[in-house]
Short mmCIF file of C-alpha atoms and ligand atoms in Angstrom, two decimals:
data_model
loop_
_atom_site.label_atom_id
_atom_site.label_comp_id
_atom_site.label_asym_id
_atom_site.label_seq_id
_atom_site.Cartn_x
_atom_site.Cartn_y
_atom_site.Cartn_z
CA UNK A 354 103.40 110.83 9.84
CA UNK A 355 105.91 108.12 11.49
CA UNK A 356 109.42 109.23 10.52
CA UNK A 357 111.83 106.64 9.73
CA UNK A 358 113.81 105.03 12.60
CA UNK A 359 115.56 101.92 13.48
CA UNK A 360 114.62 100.04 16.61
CA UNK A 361 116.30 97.53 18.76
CA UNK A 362 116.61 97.51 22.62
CA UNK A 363 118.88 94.83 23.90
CA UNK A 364 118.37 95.45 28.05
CA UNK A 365 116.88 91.76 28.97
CA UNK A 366 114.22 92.47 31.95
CA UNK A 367 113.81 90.06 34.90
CA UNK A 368 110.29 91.35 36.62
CA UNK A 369 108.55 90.59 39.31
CA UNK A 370 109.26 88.95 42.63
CA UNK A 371 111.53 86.18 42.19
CA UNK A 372 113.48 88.94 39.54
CA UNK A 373 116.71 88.61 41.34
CA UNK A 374 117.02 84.94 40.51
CA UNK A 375 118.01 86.03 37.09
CA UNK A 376 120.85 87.06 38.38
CA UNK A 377 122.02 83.48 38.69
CA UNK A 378 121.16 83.49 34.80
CA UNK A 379 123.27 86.10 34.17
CA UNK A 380 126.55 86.61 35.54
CA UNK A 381 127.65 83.05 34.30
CA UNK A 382 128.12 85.11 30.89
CA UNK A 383 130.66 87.13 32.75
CA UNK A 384 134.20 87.17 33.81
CA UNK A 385 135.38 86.89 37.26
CA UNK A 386 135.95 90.59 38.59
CA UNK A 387 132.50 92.14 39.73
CA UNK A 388 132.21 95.99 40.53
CA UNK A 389 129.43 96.52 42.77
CA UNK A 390 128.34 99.69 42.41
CA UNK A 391 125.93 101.09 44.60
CA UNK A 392 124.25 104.31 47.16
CA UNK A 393 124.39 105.71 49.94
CA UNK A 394 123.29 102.78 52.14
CA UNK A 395 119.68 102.27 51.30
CA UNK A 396 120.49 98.80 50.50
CA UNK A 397 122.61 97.61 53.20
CA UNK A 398 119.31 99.08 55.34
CA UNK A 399 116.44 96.88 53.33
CA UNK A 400 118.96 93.97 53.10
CA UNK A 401 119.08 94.09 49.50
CA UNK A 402 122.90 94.33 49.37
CA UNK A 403 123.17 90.62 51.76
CA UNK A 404 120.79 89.54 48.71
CA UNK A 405 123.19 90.60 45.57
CA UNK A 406 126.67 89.29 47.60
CA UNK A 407 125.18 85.88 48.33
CA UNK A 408 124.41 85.65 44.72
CA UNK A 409 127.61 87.10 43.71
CA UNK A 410 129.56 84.50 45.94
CA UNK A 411 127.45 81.18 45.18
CA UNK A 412 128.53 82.13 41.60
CA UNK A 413 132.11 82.59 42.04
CA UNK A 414 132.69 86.19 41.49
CA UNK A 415 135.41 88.61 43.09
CA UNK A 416 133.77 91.49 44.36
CA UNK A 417 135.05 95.12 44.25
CA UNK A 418 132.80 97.73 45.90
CA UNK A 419 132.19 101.26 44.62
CA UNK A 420 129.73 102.44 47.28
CA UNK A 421 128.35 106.02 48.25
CA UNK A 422 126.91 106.74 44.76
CA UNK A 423 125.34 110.26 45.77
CA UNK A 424 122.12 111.20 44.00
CA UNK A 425 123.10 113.85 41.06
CA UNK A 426 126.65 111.61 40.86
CA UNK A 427 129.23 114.28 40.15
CA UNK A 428 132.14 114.27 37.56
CA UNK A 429 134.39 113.93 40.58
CA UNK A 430 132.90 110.77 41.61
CA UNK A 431 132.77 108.89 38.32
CA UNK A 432 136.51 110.01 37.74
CA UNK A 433 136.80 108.05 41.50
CA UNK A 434 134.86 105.13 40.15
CA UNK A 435 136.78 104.60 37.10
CA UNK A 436 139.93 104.53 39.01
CA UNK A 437 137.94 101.69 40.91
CA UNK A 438 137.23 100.01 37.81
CA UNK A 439 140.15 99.97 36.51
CA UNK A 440 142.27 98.08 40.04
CA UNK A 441 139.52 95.76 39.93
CA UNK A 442 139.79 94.68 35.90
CA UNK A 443 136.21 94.83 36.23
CA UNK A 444 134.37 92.09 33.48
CA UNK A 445 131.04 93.77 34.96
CA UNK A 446 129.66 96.85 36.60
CA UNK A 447 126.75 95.84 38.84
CA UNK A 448 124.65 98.50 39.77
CA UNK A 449 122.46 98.03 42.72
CA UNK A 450 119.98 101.14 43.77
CA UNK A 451 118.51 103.87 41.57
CA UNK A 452 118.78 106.21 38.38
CA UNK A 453 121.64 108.04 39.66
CA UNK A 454 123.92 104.58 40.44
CA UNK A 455 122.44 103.43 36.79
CA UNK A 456 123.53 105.94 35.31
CA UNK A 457 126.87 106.47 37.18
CA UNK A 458 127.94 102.77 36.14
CA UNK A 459 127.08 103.67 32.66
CA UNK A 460 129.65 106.84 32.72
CA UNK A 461 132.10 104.88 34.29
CA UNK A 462 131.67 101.60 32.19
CA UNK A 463 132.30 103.13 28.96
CA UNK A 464 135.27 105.67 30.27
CA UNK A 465 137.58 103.05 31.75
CA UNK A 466 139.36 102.17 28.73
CA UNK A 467 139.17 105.91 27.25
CA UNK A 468 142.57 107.87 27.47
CA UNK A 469 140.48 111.21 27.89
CA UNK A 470 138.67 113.70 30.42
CA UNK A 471 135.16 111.70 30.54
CA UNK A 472 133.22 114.79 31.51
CA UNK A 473 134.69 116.58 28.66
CA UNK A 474 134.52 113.74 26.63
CA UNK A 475 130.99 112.78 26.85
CA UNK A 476 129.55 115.33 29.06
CA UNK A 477 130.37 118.47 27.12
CA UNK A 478 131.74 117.79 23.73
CA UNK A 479 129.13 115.02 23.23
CA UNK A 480 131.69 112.19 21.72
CA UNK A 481 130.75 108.85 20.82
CA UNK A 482 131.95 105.98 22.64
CA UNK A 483 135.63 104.80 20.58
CA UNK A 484 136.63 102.62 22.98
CA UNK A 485 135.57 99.38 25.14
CA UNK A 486 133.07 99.32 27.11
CA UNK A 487 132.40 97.33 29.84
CA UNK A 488 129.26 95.77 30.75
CA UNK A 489 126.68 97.15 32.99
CA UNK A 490 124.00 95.30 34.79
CA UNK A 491 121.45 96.92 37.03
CA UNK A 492 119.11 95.90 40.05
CA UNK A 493 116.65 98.56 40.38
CA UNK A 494 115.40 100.21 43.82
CA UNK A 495 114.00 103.29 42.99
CA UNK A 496 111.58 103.91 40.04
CA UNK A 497 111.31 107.14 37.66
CA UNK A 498 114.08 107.17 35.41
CA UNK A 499 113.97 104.55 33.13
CA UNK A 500 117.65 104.10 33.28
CA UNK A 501 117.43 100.29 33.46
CA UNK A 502 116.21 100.27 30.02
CA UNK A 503 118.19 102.95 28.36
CA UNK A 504 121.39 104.76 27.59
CA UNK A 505 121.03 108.05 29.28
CA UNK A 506 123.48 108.89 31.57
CA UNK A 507 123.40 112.42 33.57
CA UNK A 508 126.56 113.82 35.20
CA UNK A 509 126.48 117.02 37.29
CA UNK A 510 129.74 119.23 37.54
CA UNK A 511 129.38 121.75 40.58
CA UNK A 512 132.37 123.39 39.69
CA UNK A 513 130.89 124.39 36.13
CA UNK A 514 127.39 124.61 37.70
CA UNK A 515 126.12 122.08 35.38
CA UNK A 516 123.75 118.97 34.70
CA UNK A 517 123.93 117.63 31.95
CA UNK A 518 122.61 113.98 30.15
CA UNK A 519 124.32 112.28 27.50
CA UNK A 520 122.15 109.89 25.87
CA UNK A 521 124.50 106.73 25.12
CA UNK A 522 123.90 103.95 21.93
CA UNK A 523 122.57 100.43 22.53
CA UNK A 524 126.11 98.93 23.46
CA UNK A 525 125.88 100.97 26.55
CA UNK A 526 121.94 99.91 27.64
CA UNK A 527 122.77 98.22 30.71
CA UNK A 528 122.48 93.81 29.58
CA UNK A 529 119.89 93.49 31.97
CA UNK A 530 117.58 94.57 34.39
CA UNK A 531 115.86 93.33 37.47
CA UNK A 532 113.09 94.76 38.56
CA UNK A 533 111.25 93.31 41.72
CA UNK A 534 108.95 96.05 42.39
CA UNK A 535 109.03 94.83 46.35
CA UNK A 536 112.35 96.73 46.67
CA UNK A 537 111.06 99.75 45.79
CA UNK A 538 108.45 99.72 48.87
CA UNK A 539 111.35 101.06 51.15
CA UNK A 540 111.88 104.28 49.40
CA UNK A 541 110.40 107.58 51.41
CA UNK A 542 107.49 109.12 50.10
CA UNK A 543 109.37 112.40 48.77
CA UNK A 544 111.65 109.97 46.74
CA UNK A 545 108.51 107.72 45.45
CA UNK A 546 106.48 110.66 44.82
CA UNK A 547 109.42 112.16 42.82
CA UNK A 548 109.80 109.40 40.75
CA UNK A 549 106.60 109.50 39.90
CA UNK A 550 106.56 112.73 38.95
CA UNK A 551 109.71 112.09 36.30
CA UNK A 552 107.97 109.24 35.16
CA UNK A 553 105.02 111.41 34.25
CA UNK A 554 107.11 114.20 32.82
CA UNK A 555 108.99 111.51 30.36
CA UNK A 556 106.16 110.62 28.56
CA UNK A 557 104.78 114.45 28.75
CA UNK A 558 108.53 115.30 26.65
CA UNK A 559 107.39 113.22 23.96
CA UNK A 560 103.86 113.66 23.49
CA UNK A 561 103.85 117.50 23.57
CA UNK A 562 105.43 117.48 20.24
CA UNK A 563 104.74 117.13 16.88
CA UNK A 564 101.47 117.97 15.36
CA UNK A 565 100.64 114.49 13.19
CA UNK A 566 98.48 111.44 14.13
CA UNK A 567 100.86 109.52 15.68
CA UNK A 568 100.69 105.85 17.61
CA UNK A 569 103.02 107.16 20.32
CA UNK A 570 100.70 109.55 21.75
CA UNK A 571 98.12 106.89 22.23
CA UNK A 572 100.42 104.79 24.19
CA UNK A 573 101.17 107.36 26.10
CA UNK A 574 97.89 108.56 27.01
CA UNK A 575 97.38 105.00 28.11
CA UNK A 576 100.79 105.31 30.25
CA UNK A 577 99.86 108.19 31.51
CA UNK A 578 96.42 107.02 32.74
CA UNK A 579 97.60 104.00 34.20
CA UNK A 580 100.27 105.80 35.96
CA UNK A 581 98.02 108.59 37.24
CA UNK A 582 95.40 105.67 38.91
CA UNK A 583 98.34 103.44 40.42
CA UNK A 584 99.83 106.61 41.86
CA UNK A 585 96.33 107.88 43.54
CA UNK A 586 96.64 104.18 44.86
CA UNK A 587 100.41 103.66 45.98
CA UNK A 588 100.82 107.07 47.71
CA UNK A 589 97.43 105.79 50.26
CA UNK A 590 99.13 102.62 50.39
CA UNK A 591 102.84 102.23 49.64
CA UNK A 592 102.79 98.24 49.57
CA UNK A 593 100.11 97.93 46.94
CA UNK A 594 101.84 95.71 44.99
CA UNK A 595 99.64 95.91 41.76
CA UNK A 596 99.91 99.71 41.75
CA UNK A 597 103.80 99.51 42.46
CA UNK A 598 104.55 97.46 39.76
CA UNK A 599 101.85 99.09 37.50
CA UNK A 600 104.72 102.26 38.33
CA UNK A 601 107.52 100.52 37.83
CA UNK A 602 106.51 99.03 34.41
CA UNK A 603 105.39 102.40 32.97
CA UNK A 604 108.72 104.20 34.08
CA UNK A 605 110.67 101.28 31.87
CA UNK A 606 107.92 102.17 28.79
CA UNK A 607 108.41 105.94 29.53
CA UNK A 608 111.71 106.06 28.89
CA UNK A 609 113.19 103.14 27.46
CA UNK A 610 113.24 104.89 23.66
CA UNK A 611 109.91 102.93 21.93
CA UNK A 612 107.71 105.79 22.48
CA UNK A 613 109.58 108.45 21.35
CA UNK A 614 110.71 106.58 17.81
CA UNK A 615 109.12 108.00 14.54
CA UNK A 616 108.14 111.37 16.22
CA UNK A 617 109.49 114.84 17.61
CA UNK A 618 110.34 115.16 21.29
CA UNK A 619 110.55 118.21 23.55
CA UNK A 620 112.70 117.99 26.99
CA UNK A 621 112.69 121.30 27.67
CA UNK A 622 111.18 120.69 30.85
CA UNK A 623 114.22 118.64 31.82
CA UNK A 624 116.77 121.25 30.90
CA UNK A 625 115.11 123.59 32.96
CA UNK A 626 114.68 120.84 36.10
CA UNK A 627 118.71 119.92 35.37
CA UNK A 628 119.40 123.41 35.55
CA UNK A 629 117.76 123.68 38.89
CA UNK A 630 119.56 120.80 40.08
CA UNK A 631 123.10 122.02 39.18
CA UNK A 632 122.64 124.92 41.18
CA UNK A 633 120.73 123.40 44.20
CA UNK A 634 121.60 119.84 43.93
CA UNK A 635 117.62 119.31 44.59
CA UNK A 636 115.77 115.72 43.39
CA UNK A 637 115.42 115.45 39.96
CA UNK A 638 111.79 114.82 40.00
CA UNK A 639 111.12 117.27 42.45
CA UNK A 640 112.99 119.86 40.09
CA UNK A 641 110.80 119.07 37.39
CA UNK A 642 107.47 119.25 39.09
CA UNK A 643 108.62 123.16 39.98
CA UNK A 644 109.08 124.29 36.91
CA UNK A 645 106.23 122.27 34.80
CA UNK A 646 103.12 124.45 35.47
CA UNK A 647 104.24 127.77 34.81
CA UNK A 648 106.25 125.97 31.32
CA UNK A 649 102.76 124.29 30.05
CA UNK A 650 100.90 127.32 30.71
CA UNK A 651 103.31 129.33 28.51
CA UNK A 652 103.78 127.17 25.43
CA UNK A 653 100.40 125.91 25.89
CA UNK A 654 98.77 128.33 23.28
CA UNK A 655 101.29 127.38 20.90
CA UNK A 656 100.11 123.42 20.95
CA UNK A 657 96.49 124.09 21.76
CA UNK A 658 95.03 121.33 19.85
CA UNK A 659 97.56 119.05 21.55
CA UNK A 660 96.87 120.55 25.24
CA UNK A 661 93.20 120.11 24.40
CA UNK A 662 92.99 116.59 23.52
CA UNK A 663 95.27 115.77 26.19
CA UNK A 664 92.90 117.45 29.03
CA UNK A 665 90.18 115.24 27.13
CA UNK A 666 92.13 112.06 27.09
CA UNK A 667 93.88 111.90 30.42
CA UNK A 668 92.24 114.21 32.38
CA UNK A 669 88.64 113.56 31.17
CA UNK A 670 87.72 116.97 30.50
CA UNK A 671 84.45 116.95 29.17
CA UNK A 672 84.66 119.11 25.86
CA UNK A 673 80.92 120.04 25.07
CA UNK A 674 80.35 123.96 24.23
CA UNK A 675 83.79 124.84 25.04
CA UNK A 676 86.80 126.12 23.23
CA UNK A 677 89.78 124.62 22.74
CA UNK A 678 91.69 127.22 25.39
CA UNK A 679 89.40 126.41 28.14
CA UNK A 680 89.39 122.96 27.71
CA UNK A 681 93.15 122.92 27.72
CA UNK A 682 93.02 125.37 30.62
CA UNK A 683 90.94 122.70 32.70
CA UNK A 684 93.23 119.82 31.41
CA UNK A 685 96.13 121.82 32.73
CA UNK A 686 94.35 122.66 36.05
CA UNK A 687 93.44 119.11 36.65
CA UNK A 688 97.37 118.04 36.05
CA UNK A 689 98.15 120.77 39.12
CA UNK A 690 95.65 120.02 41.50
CA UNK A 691 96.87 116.19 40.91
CA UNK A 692 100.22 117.39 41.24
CA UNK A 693 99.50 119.23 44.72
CA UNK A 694 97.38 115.89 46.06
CA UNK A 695 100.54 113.44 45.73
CA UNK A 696 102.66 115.86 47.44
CA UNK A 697 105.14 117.02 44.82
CA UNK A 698 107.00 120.62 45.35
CA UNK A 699 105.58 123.15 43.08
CA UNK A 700 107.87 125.72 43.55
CA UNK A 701 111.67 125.90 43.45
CA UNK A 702 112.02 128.16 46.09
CA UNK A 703 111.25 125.53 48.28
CA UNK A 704 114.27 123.16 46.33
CA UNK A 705 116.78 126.11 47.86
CA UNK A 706 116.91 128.54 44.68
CA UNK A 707 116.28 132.19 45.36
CA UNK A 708 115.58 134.98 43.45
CA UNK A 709 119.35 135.93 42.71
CA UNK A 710 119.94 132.15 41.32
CA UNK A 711 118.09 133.18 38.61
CA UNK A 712 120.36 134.45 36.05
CA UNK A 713 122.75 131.80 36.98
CA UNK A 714 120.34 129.20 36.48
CA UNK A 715 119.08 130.43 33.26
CA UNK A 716 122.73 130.85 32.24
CA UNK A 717 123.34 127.11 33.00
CA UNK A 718 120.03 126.20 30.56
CA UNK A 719 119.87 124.28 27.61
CA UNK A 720 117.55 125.10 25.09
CA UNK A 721 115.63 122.24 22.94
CA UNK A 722 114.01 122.93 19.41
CA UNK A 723 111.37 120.03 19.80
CA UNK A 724 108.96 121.86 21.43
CA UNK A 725 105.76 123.97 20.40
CA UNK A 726 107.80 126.99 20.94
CA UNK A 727 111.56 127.44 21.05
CA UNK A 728 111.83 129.41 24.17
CA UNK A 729 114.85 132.38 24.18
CA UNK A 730 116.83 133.26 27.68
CA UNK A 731 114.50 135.92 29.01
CA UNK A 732 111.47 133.70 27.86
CA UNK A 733 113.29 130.99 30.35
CA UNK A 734 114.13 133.41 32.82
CA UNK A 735 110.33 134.45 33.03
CA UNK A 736 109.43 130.64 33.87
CA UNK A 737 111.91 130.73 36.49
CA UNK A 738 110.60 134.15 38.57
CA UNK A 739 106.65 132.44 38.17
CA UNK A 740 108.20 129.13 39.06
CA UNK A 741 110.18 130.39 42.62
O1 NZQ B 2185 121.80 106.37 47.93
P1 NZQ B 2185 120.85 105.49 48.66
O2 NZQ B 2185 121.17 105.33 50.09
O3 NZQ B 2185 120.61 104.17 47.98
O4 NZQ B 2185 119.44 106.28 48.69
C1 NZQ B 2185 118.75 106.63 47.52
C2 NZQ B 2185 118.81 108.14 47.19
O5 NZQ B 2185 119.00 108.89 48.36
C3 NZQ B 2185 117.28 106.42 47.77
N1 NZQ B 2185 116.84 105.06 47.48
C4 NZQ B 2185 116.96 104.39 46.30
N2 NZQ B 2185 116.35 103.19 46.39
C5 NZQ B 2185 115.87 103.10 47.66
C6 NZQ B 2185 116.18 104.29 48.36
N3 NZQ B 2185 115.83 104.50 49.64
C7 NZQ B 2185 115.14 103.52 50.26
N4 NZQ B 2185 114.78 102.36 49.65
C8 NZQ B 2185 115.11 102.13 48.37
N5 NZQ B 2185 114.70 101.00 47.76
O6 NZQ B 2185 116.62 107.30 46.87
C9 NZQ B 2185 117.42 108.46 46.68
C10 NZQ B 2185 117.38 108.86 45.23
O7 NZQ B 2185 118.01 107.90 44.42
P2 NZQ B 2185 118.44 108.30 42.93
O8 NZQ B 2185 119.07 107.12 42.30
O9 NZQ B 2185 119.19 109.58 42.95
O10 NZQ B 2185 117.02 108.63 42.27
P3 NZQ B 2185 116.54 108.52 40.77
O11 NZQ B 2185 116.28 107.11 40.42
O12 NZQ B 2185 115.45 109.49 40.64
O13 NZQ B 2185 117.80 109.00 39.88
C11 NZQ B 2185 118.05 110.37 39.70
C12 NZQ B 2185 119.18 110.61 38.72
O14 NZQ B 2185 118.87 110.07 37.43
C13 NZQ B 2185 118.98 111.10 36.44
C14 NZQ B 2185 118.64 112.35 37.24
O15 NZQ B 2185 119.02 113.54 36.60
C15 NZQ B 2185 119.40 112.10 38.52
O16 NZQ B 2185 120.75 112.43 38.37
N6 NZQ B 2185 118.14 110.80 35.26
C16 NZQ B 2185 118.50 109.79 34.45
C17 NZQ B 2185 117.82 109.53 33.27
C18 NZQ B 2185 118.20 108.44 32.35
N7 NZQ B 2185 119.21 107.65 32.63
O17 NZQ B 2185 117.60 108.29 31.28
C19 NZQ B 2185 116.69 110.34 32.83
C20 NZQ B 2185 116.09 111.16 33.92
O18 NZQ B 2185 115.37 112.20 33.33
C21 NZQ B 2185 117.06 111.70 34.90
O19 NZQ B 2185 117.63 112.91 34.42
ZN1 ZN B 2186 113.70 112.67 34.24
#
């Protein structure tokens, strides 16, 4: 049964090829002082950067860099960046590349004006925002999050050997979007692959949950078909345009909070990919794609009707004169050998952990009650040894 939410997304979308022009629409609805926020370089390399400045300049905006936006941006950086902020009296954050420079602006645009330790703040104590906040706009170049469209904003603190999201209200969804998924064609195939993989694993969160007939789950066996053929097509030919922006619309839809409203969600599988990360620094979607498998195939007796009809309906397990388990079991297979064809790393040994990580990295887990089964520390330290 649908619980009772409230809905409301205010991130306006630009798509498509001409999507930058809507930056001209935009920033007119904003004061002078621009932050641009952005990588490590990928967009001075594809000449998106040349793009965004033109537009910034024909529209009579000051500009104020804040480049070198690492993937996995670290409390040290966004306590850099709000400095940056701050000397510029920036009216808007502009965030040109992917999740990670998304997500950064968010952190920074709603700690500026907040007299306290932002990782504490939001990153570890889990505060609401009491202070202003200033805009955030973002121009997208790398696909899997579905930060453009939400309020999520991850933070990793090496020192404290942790990774960890906060999931922001809708005053800090970035005001708009754009999304031309042309830009995206640039990105190496680990990165594209990667993203796919997160994309995939967002709408996984949310549909292994729950055991009621719920709309979600449709959508998102749709999603997850749709993003399944347009990968098998974009990873033989990166500049396919209809299977690129096939990707890059799903991602928004994974993750931009409709399918997850009136149902329970999971995300274990992220707090055991973010725990990864914080020790190895290693790609989020790569991190996630480790540890999946060996997860599913744990908790999948505990959901079996779920598993099942999800090996039907995305995998197109034929069902006749077999039992739930091995129907799952095939479902599940089919997911791997999928998993293996794209090129995604199915191991974290390969993402730098080792054996002896593994009580650190276990330490440094969070553990979600959404799922079919509420996994305990040597339960998650188990996934870990058959994940390495
Ligand atoms: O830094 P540059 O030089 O731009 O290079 C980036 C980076 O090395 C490169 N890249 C991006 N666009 C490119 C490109 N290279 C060539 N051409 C382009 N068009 O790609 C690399 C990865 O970028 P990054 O932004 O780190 O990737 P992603 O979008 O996967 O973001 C990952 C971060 O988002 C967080 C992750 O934990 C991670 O910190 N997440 C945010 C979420 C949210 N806001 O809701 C949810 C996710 O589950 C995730 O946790
Ligand atoms: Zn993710």
């Amino acid at each position: 049964m649908l619980g009772n939410f409230t809905y409301c997304n205010p991130t306006k979308l630009y798509f498509g090829k001409d999507a930058l022009d809507g930056l001209n629409e935009e920033l007119p609805k904003y004061g002078k002082n621009v932050l641009l926020v952005y990588g490590g370089g990928s967009i001075k390399k594809n000449g998106i950067y040349d793009k965004v400045v033109a537009i910034l300049k024909a529209n009579g905006k000051n500009i104020y860099e804040d480049g070198g936006v690492m993937p996995n941006p670290t409390s040290d950086k966004l306590n850099e960046g709000i400095e940056r902020a701050k000397n510029a009296k920036a009216d808007l954050i502009l965030a040109v590349g992917g999740g990670s420079v998304c997500d950064y602006a968010k952190a920074v645009s709603v700690s500026v004006h907040c007299n306290d330790d932002a990782w504490g703040k939001y990153f570890i104590r889990f505060e609401d925002v009491t202070c202003d906040i200033i805009p955030v706009g973002c121009v997208l170049t790398m696909v899997g999050t579905g930060s453009e469209m939400n309020g999520g904003s991850v933070i990793t603190n090496h020192a404290q050997k942790l990774k960890i999201g906060h999931v922001f209200g809708e005053n800090v969804f970035p005001k708009f979007s754009i999304l031309n998924p042309e830009y995206t064609y640039t990105l190496p195939k680990y990165q594209m692959v990667s993203g796919i993989y997160d994309i995939m694993s967002h709408i996984l969160e949310q549909y292994f949950s729950g055991t009621d007939d719920n709309t979600s789950d449709y959508i998102m066996e749709g999603l997850l078909r749709s993003l399944i053929n347009s990968a098998n097509v974009a990873v033989k030919n990166p500049t396919d345009y209809e299977a690129r922006s096939n990707i890059m619309w799903i991602a928004t839809w994974a993750l931009n909070t409709l399918v997850a409203k009136g149902k329970t969600t999971d995300w274990e599988v992220h707090m055991l990919g973010q725990a990864v990360g914080a020790h190895t620094d290693a790609t989020h979607g790569m991190t996630l794609a480790a540890v999946s498998m060996p997860y599913y195939r744990y908790i999948m007796p505990y959901g079996l009707k779920k598993f099942a009809r999800y090996a039907v309906n995305v995998w197109g397990v034929n069902p006749d004169g077999k039992t739930d388990e091995q129907v799952a079991e095939q479902g599940l297979a089919a997911m791997e050998s999928w998993m293996k064809s794209i090129g995604l790393v199915m191991n974290i040994t390969e993402l730098g952990a080792t054996e002896d990580m593994i009580d650190g990295i276990t330490e440094s887990t969070l553990i979600m009650d959404g799922g079919y089964k509420v996994l305990d520390k040597s339960e998650i330290r188990s996934i870990y040894k058959k994940s390495l």
